[in-house]
CSV table of C-alpha atoms in Angstrom, one decimal:
chain,number,residue,atom,x,y,z
X,13,MET,CA,-34.5,-28.3,-24.8
X,14,SER,CA,-36.1,-26.4,-21.9
X,15,THR,CA,-34.2,-24.1,-19.8
X,16,LYS,CA,-34.7,-23.7,-16.1
X,17,ARG,CA,-33.7,-21.0,-13.7
X,18,ILE,CA,-31.5,-21.8,-10.8
X,19,ARG,CA,-30.4,-19.8,-7.8
X,20,LEU,CA,-26.7,-19.7,-8.6
X,21,TRP,CA,-25.2,-17.1,-6.3
X,22,ASP,CA,-27.0,-16.7,-2.9
X,23,LEU,CA,-27.5,-13.2,-1.5
X,24,PRO,CA,-24.6,-13.3,1.0
X,25,THR,CA,-22.2,-14.3,-1.8
X,26,ARG,CA,-23.3,-11.5,-4.0
X,27,VAL,CA,-23.3,-8.9,-1.2
X,28,PHE,CA,-19.8,-10.1,-0.3
X,29,HIS,CA,-18.6,-9.8,-3.9
X,30,TRP,CA,-19.9,-6.3,-4.5
X,31,LEU,CA,-18.8,-5.0,-1.1
X,32,LEU,CA,-15.3,-6.4,-1.9
X,33,VAL,CA,-15.3,-4.6,-5.3
X,34,ILE,CA,-16.2,-1.3,-3.6
X,35,CYS,CA,-13.6,-1.8,-0.8
X,36,ILE,CA,-10.8,-2.8,-3.2
X,37,VAL,CA,-11.4,0.3,-5.4
X,38,ALA,CA,-11.5,2.5,-2.3
X,39,SER,CA,-8.3,1.0,-0.9
X,40,PHE,CA,-6.4,1.4,-4.1
X,41,VAL,CA,-7.5,5.0,-4.4
X,42,SER,CA,-6.8,5.9,-0.8
X,43,GLY,CA,-3.5,4.1,-0.8
X,44,GLN,CA,-2.3,5.9,-4.0
X,45,LEU,CA,-3.4,9.4,-2.8
X,46,GLY,CA,-2.1,9.0,0.8
X,47,GLY,CA,-2.2,12.0,3.2
X,48,ASN,CA,-5.2,11.9,5.5
X,49,LEU,CA,-6.9,9.3,3.3
X,50,MET,CA,-4.5,6.8,5.0
X,51,ASP,CA,-6.9,6.7,7.9
X,52,TRP,CA,-9.5,5.4,5.6
X,53,HIS,CA,-7.1,3.1,3.9
X,54,GLY,CA,-6.6,1.4,7.3
X,55,LYS,CA,-10.3,1.2,8.1
X,56,ILE,CA,-11.2,-0.2,4.7
X,57,GLY,CA,-8.4,-2.8,5.1
X,58,LEU,CA,-10.0,-4.0,8.4
X,59,LEU,CA,-13.4,-4.2,6.6
X,60,ILE,CA,-11.7,-6.4,3.9
X,61,VAL,CA,-10.3,-8.7,6.6
X,62,GLY,CA,-13.9,-9.1,7.8
X,63,LEU,CA,-15.1,-9.8,4.2
X,64,ILE,CA,-12.4,-12.4,3.6
X,65,VAL,CA,-13.1,-14.2,6.9
X,66,PHE,CA,-16.8,-14.3,6.0
X,67,ARG,CA,-16.0,-15.7,2.5
X,68,LEU,CA,-13.8,-18.4,4.0
X,69,VAL,CA,-16.6,-19.4,6.4
X,70,TRP,CA,-19.2,-19.2,3.7
X,71,GLY,CA,-17.1,-21.4,1.5
X,72,LEU,CA,-17.6,-24.1,4.1
X,73,ILE,CA,-21.2,-23.6,5.2
X,74,GLY,CA,-22.7,-21.5,2.4
X,75,SER,CA,-25.2,-22.6,-0.2
X,76,THR,CA,-24.3,-25.2,-2.9
X,77,TYR,CA,-22.4,-23.1,-5.4
X,78,ALA,CA,-20.7,-20.9,-2.8
X,79,ARG,CA,-18.9,-23.9,-1.2
X,80,PHE,CA,-15.3,-24.5,-2.0
X,81,SER,CA,-15.8,-28.2,-2.2
X,82,GLN,CA,-18.2,-27.6,-5.1
X,83,PHE,CA,-15.7,-25.9,-7.3
X,84,VAL,CA,-12.2,-26.8,-6.1
X,85,PRO,CA,-10.3,-27.4,-9.4
X,86,THR,CA,-9.1,-31.0,-9.5
X,87,PRO,CA,-6.8,-32.0,-12.4
X,88,ALA,CA,-9.6,-34.3,-13.8
X,89,LYS,CA,-12.1,-31.4,-13.9
X,90,LEU,CA,-9.6,-29.1,-15.4
X,91,LYS,CA,-8.7,-31.5,-18.2
X,92,ALA,CA,-12.4,-32.0,-19.0
X,93,TYR,CA,-13.0,-28.3,-19.0
X,94,LEU,CA,-10.1,-27.6,-21.4
X,95,GLN,CA,-11.3,-30.3,-23.7
X,96,GLY,CA,-14.8,-28.7,-23.7
X,97,GLU,CA,-16.4,-31.6,-21.9
X,98,TRP,CA,-17.1,-30.0,-18.5
X,99,ARG,CA,-20.9,-29.6,-18.0
X,100,GLY,CA,-21.0,-28.3,-14.5
X,101,VAL,CA,-22.7,-25.2,-13.1
X,102,GLY,CA,-21.1,-22.5,-11.0
X,103,HIS,CA,-17.4,-21.6,-11.1
X,104,ASN,CA,-15.8,-23.5,-13.9
X,105,PRO,CA,-12.5,-25.2,-13.1
X,106,LEU,CA,-10.4,-22.4,-14.7
X,107,GLY,CA,-12.5,-19.7,-13.0
X,108,ALA,CA,-12.0,-21.5,-9.7
X,109,PHE,CA,-8.3,-20.7,-9.9
X,110,SER,CA,-9.2,-17.1,-10.3
X,111,VAL,CA,-11.4,-17.2,-7.2
X,112,PHE,CA,-8.8,-18.9,-5.1
X,113,GLY,CA,-6.1,-16.7,-6.5
X,114,LEU,CA,-8.0,-13.5,-5.8
X,115,LEU,CA,-8.9,-14.6,-2.3
X,116,ALA,CA,-5.3,-15.6,-1.6
X,117,LEU,CA,-3.9,-12.3,-2.9
X,118,VAL,CA,-6.4,-10.1,-1.1
X,119,GLY,CA,-5.6,-12.2,2.0
X,120,ILE,CA,-1.9,-11.5,1.6
X,121,GLN,CA,-2.7,-7.8,0.9
X,122,VAL,CA,-4.6,-7.3,4.2
X,123,ALA,CA,-2.3,-9.6,6.2
X,124,THR,CA,0.8,-7.6,5.2
X,125,GLY,CA,-1.1,-4.3,5.6
X,126,LEU,CA,-1.8,-5.0,9.2
X,127,PHE,CA,1.9,-4.9,10.0
X,128,ALA,CA,2.9,-2.2,7.5
X,129,ASN,CA,4.1,1.4,7.9
X,130,ASP,CA,4.6,4.2,5.4
X,131,ASP,CA,7.4,6.0,7.3
X,132,ILE,CA,5.1,9.0,7.6
X,133,THR,CA,2.0,8.6,9.7
X,134,PHE,CA,0.6,5.2,8.9
X,135,PHE,CA,1.2,2.3,11.2
X,136,GLY,CA,-0.8,-0.9,10.8
X,137,PRO,CA,-2.8,-2.1,13.9
X,138,LEU,CA,-0.3,-5.0,14.4
X,139,TYR,CA,2.8,-2.9,13.7
X,140,GLU,CA,3.7,-3.1,17.4
X,141,LEU,CA,4.1,-6.8,17.2
X,142,VAL,CA,7.1,-6.8,14.8
X,143,SER,CA,10.4,-5.0,14.4
X,144,LYS,CA,10.7,-1.9,12.1
X,145,ASP,CA,12.7,-4.0,9.7
X,146,VAL,CA,10.1,-6.7,9.5
X,147,SER,CA,7.4,-4.1,9.1
X,148,ASN,CA,9.4,-2.5,6.2
X,149,ARG,CA,9.8,-5.8,4.5
X,150,LEU,CA,6.0,-6.5,4.8
X,151,THR,CA,5.3,-3.0,3.5
X,152,GLY,CA,7.4,-3.9,0.4
X,153,LEU,CA,5.4,-7.1,0.0
X,154,HIS,CA,2.2,-5.1,0.4
X,155,LYS,CA,3.2,-2.9,-2.5
X,156,LEU,CA,4.4,-5.8,-4.7
X,157,SER,CA,1.2,-7.9,-4.1
X,158,SER,CA,-1.0,-4.9,-4.8
X,159,ASN,CA,0.6,-4.9,-8.3
X,160,LEU,CA,-0.1,-8.6,-8.7
X,161,LEU,CA,-3.6,-8.1,-7.5
X,162,LEU,CA,-4.1,-5.4,-10.2
X,163,VAL,CA,-2.9,-7.9,-12.8
X,164,LEU,CA,-5.3,-10.6,-11.5
X,165,ILE,CA,-8.2,-8.2,-11.4
X,166,GLY,CA,-7.4,-7.3,-15.0
X,167,LEU,CA,-7.5,-11.0,-16.0
X,168,HIS,CA,-10.7,-11.4,-14.1
X,169,LEU,CA,-12.4,-8.6,-16.0
X,170,ALA,CA,-10.9,-9.8,-19.3
X,171,ALA,CA,-12.3,-13.3,-18.7
X,172,ILE,CA,-15.7,-11.9,-18.0
X,173,ALA,CA,-15.6,-9.8,-21.2
X,174,PHE,CA,-14.5,-12.9,-23.1
X,175,TYR,CA,-17.3,-15.1,-21.8
X,176,THR,CA,-19.9,-12.4,-22.4
X,177,ARG,CA,-18.9,-11.6,-25.9
X,178,VAL,CA,-17.3,-14.7,-27.4
X,179,LYS,CA,-18.8,-17.5,-25.5
X,180,LYS,CA,-22.2,-15.8,-25.1
X,181,ASP,CA,-22.3,-16.7,-21.5
X,182,LYS,CA,-23.4,-13.7,-19.5
X,183,LEU,CA,-21.6,-13.9,-16.1
X,184,ILE,CA,-22.6,-10.6,-14.7
X,185,PRO,CA,-26.4,-10.8,-14.4
X,186,PRO,CA,-26.3,-13.9,-12.1
X,187,MET,CA,-23.8,-12.0,-9.9
X,188,VAL,CA,-26.2,-9.2,-9.6
X,189,ARG,CA,-29.6,-10.9,-9.3
X,190,GLY,CA,-28.5,-14.4,-8.4
X,191,TRP,CA,-30.5,-16.3,-11.0
X,192,LYS,CA,-29.0,-18.1,-14.0
X,193,GLU,CA,-30.7,-19.9,-16.9
X,194,THR,CA,-29.3,-23.4,-17.5
X,195,ASP,CA,-30.1,-26.2,-19.8
F,18,MET,CA,61.5,17.6,9.0
F,19,LYS,CA,60.0,19.9,6.5
F,20,SER,CA,58.4,17.1,4.5
F,21,LYS,CA,56.9,15.8,7.8
F,22,LEU,CA,55.4,19.2,8.5
F,23,LEU,CA,54.0,19.3,5.0
F,24,LEU,CA,52.5,15.9,5.4
F,25,GLY,CA,51.0,16.9,8.7
F,26,LEU,CA,49.6,20.1,7.1
F,27,ILE,CA,48.0,18.1,4.3
F,28,ALA,CA,46.5,15.7,6.7
F,29,VAL,CA,45.0,18.5,8.8
F,30,THR,CA,43.6,20.2,5.7
F,31,LEU,CA,42.1,16.9,4.5
F,32,ALA,CA,40.6,16.3,7.9
F,33,GLY,CA,39.1,19.7,7.9
F,34,THR,CA,37.5,19.1,4.5
F,35,VAL,CA,36.1,15.8,5.8
F,36,ALA,CA,34.6,17.4,8.9
F,37,ALA,CA,32.9,20.1,6.9
F,38,GLN,CA,31.2,17.8,4.4
F,39,GLY,CA,31.2,14.7,6.5
F,40,LYS,CA,32.3,11.2,5.6
F,41,PRO,CA,29.7,9.5,3.4
F,42,GLU,CA,28.8,7.3,6.3
F,43,ASP,CA,28.2,10.4,8.5
F,44,ALA,CA,26.2,12.2,5.7
F,45,ILE,CA,23.9,9.1,5.5
F,46,LYS,CA,23.6,9.0,9.3
F,47,TRP,CA,22.7,12.6,9.5
F,48,ARG,CA,20.1,12.5,6.9
F,49,GLN,CA,18.6,9.3,8.4
F,50,SER,CA,18.5,11.0,11.8
F,51,ALA,CA,16.8,14.1,10.3
F,52,TYR,CA,14.0,12.0,8.7
F,53,THR,CA,13.6,9.9,11.9
F,54,THR,CA,13.3,13.1,13.9
F,55,MET,CA,10.6,14.4,11.5
F,56,GLY,CA,8.9,11.0,11.8
F,57,TRP,CA,8.7,11.5,15.6
F,58,ASN,CA,7.1,14.9,15.2
F,59,MET,CA,4.7,13.7,12.5
F,60,ALA,CA,3.6,11.0,15.0
F,61,ARG,CA,3.3,13.6,17.8
F,62,ILE,CA,1.0,15.8,15.7
F,63,LYS,CA,-1.0,12.7,14.7
F,64,ALA,CA,-1.4,11.7,18.4
F,65,ASN,CA,-2.6,15.2,19.1
F,66,LEU,CA,-5.2,15.0,16.3
F,67,GLU,CA,-6.4,11.6,17.5
F,68,GLY,CA,-6.4,12.3,21.2
F,69,THR,CA,-6.4,15.5,23.2
F,70,PHE,CA,-5.3,18.4,21.1
F,71,ASN,CA,-2.4,20.2,22.8
F,72,LYS,CA,-1.6,23.3,20.8
F,73,ASP,CA,1.9,23.7,22.3
F,74,ASP,CA,3.0,20.2,21.4
F,75,VAL,CA,1.7,20.7,17.9
F,76,VAL,CA,3.6,24.0,17.5
F,77,LYS,CA,6.8,22.4,18.8
F,78,SER,CA,6.5,19.5,16.3
F,79,ALA,CA,5.6,21.7,13.4
F,80,ASN,CA,8.5,24.0,14.2
F,81,VAL,CA,10.9,21.1,14.3
F,82,ILE,CA,9.7,19.8,10.9
F,83,GLN,CA,9.9,23.3,9.4
F,84,ALA,CA,13.4,23.8,10.8
F,85,ILE,CA,14.6,20.5,9.2
F,86,ALA,CA,12.8,21.2,6.0
F,87,ASN,CA,14.7,24.5,5.7
F,88,SER,CA,18.0,23.3,6.9
F,89,GLY,CA,19.4,22.6,3.4
F,90,MET,CA,19.5,18.8,3.7
F,91,GLY,CA,20.6,18.6,0.0
F,92,VAL,CA,24.2,18.7,1.2
F,93,LEU,CA,23.6,15.4,3.0
F,94,PHE,CA,23.3,13.7,-0.4
F,95,PRO,CA,26.9,14.0,-1.8
F,96,ALA,CA,27.7,12.0,-4.9
F,97,GLY,CA,28.4,8.4,-4.2
F,98,THR,CA,26.0,8.1,-1.3
F,99,ASP,CA,23.3,6.3,-3.3
F,100,LYS,CA,24.8,3.3,-1.6
F,101,GLY,CA,26.2,3.0,1.8
F,102,THR,CA,25.2,2.4,5.4
F,103,GLY,CA,24.5,5.0,8.1
F,104,TRP,CA,22.4,3.7,11.0
F,105,GLU,CA,21.2,1.2,8.4
F,106,ALA,CA,21.6,0.7,4.7
F,107,THR,CA,20.4,3.8,2.8
F,108,ARG,CA,17.2,3.3,0.9
F,109,VAL,CA,17.6,6.3,-1.4
F,110,LYS,CA,17.1,5.3,-5.1
F,111,PRO,CA,19.8,6.1,-7.7
F,112,GLU,CA,17.3,8.2,-9.5
F,113,PHE,CA,17.6,10.7,-6.7
F,114,PHE,CA,21.1,11.6,-8.0
F,115,THR,CA,20.1,11.8,-11.6
F,116,ASN,CA,16.6,13.3,-11.7
F,117,LYS,CA,17.5,16.7,-10.3
F,118,GLU,CA,14.3,18.3,-11.6
F,119,GLY,CA,12.1,15.7,-10.0
F,120,VAL,CA,13.9,15.9,-6.7
F,121,GLY,CA,13.7,19.7,-6.8
F,122,LYS,CA,9.9,19.5,-7.4
F,123,VAL,CA,9.2,17.2,-4.4
F,124,ALA,CA,11.6,19.1,-2.2
F,125,MET,CA,9.9,22.4,-3.0
F,126,ALA,CA,6.5,20.9,-2.4
F,127,PHE,CA,7.7,19.6,1.0
F,128,ASN,CA,9.2,22.9,2.0
F,129,LYS,CA,6.1,24.8,1.1
F,130,GLU,CA,3.8,22.5,3.1
F,131,ALA,CA,6.2,22.4,6.1
F,132,ASN,CA,6.3,26.2,6.3
F,133,GLU,CA,2.5,26.2,6.0
F,134,MET,CA,2.2,23.6,8.7
F,135,ALA,CA,4.1,25.8,11.1
F,136,LYS,CA,1.8,28.7,10.3
F,137,VAL,CA,-1.4,26.7,10.8
F,138,ALA,CA,-0.1,25.1,14.0
F,139,ALA,CA,0.4,28.6,15.5
F,140,THR,CA,-3.3,29.3,15.0
F,141,GLY,CA,-4.2,26.3,17.2
F,142,ASP,CA,-7.1,25.4,14.9
F,143,ALA,CA,-7.3,21.6,15.2
F,144,ALA,CA,-9.4,21.1,12.0
F,145,ALA,CA,-7.0,23.3,10.0
F,146,VAL,CA,-4.0,21.4,11.5
F,147,LYS,CA,-5.6,18.1,10.4
F,148,GLU,CA,-6.1,19.3,6.9
F,149,GLN,CA,-2.6,20.7,6.6
F,150,PHE,CA,-1.2,17.6,8.2
F,151,GLY,CA,-2.7,15.5,5.4
F,152,LYS,CA,-1.1,17.8,2.8
F,153,LEU,CA,2.3,17.7,4.5
F,154,GLY,CA,2.2,13.9,4.7
F,155,GLY,CA,1.3,13.8,1.0
F,156,THR,CA,4.5,15.6,0.1
F,157,CYS,CA,6.5,13.0,2.2
F,158,LYS,CA,4.8,10.3,0.2
F,159,GLY,CA,5.5,12.2,-3.1
F,160,CYS,CA,9.2,11.8,-2.5
F,161,HIS,CA,9.0,8.3,-1.0
F,162,ASP,CA,7.1,6.9,-4.0
F,163,ASP,CA,9.7,8.1,-6.5
F,164,PHE,CA,13.0,8.2,-4.6
F,165,LYS,CA,12.8,5.8,-1.6
F,166,ALA,CA,13.3,2.1,-2.3
F,167,LYS,CA,10.9,-0.4,-0.9
F,168,LYS,CA,12.4,-3.3,1.0
């Protein structure tokens, strides 16, 4: 059986992914430390808005494996995958849940952040559009969803470790270089 | 007649006690007002750091925050005010009333940075004000994280 190399993740998808990693780490750190770093927290948040918007557009017009339609997890695909009969390339049906879940949570995170306030000096750029009470509630959601996001990121990393070690499917090199060896 | 006088005396004494310590509702209102006033002045310092730096405004704000920080606001948290409504429902966590050591720590940190803020503001050095402003805001956050409930 010969293997062939395919271009799995195109450059924009990879740049998006790693920029998002950097931004999420930076936003967690700046949000936890507070103080003058809240200025950066806000700026990074806006950058993440841009990244998410890009990914949504790229999910429609990007290259094959970046498109949502290629990996949207239908019940049939999911069943096949769980029975070990899925032979596709790209995001597997279970991994696709992770992709959509992470995109949705990061989306919620930045959306609530835009309206948030910290009762000290931070007021999101759209704070003016809502009442203080609504802003406070969205700030609470922002905090809550950041915890959920941490859980999901933990799951994401655990899954990568599982595929690399147990299933002998190295997921990281294709996300760095773009190429993947397939049957 | 005598008993009426006595009753009246008791009533006046009680009223006096209430006025000194405040009804729970008043205590909550007063402390919320104090934090809101500090919020205004934090916002004013921030506006000065982001726009034109006006030393006088920054000094005024730093002095207000320092004065409130040193006003002994602890008395505005009498037992039983972990719940209740002042201008709005209080968001203080029950832990505030049980973790005396933790509260003492964040309160001391805040006092120290508020005093320092007033000193730095008096120098008129915008860069130093910015740095101290970050430290001061950090001590607000230190208390909010542990003792202020999220909505």
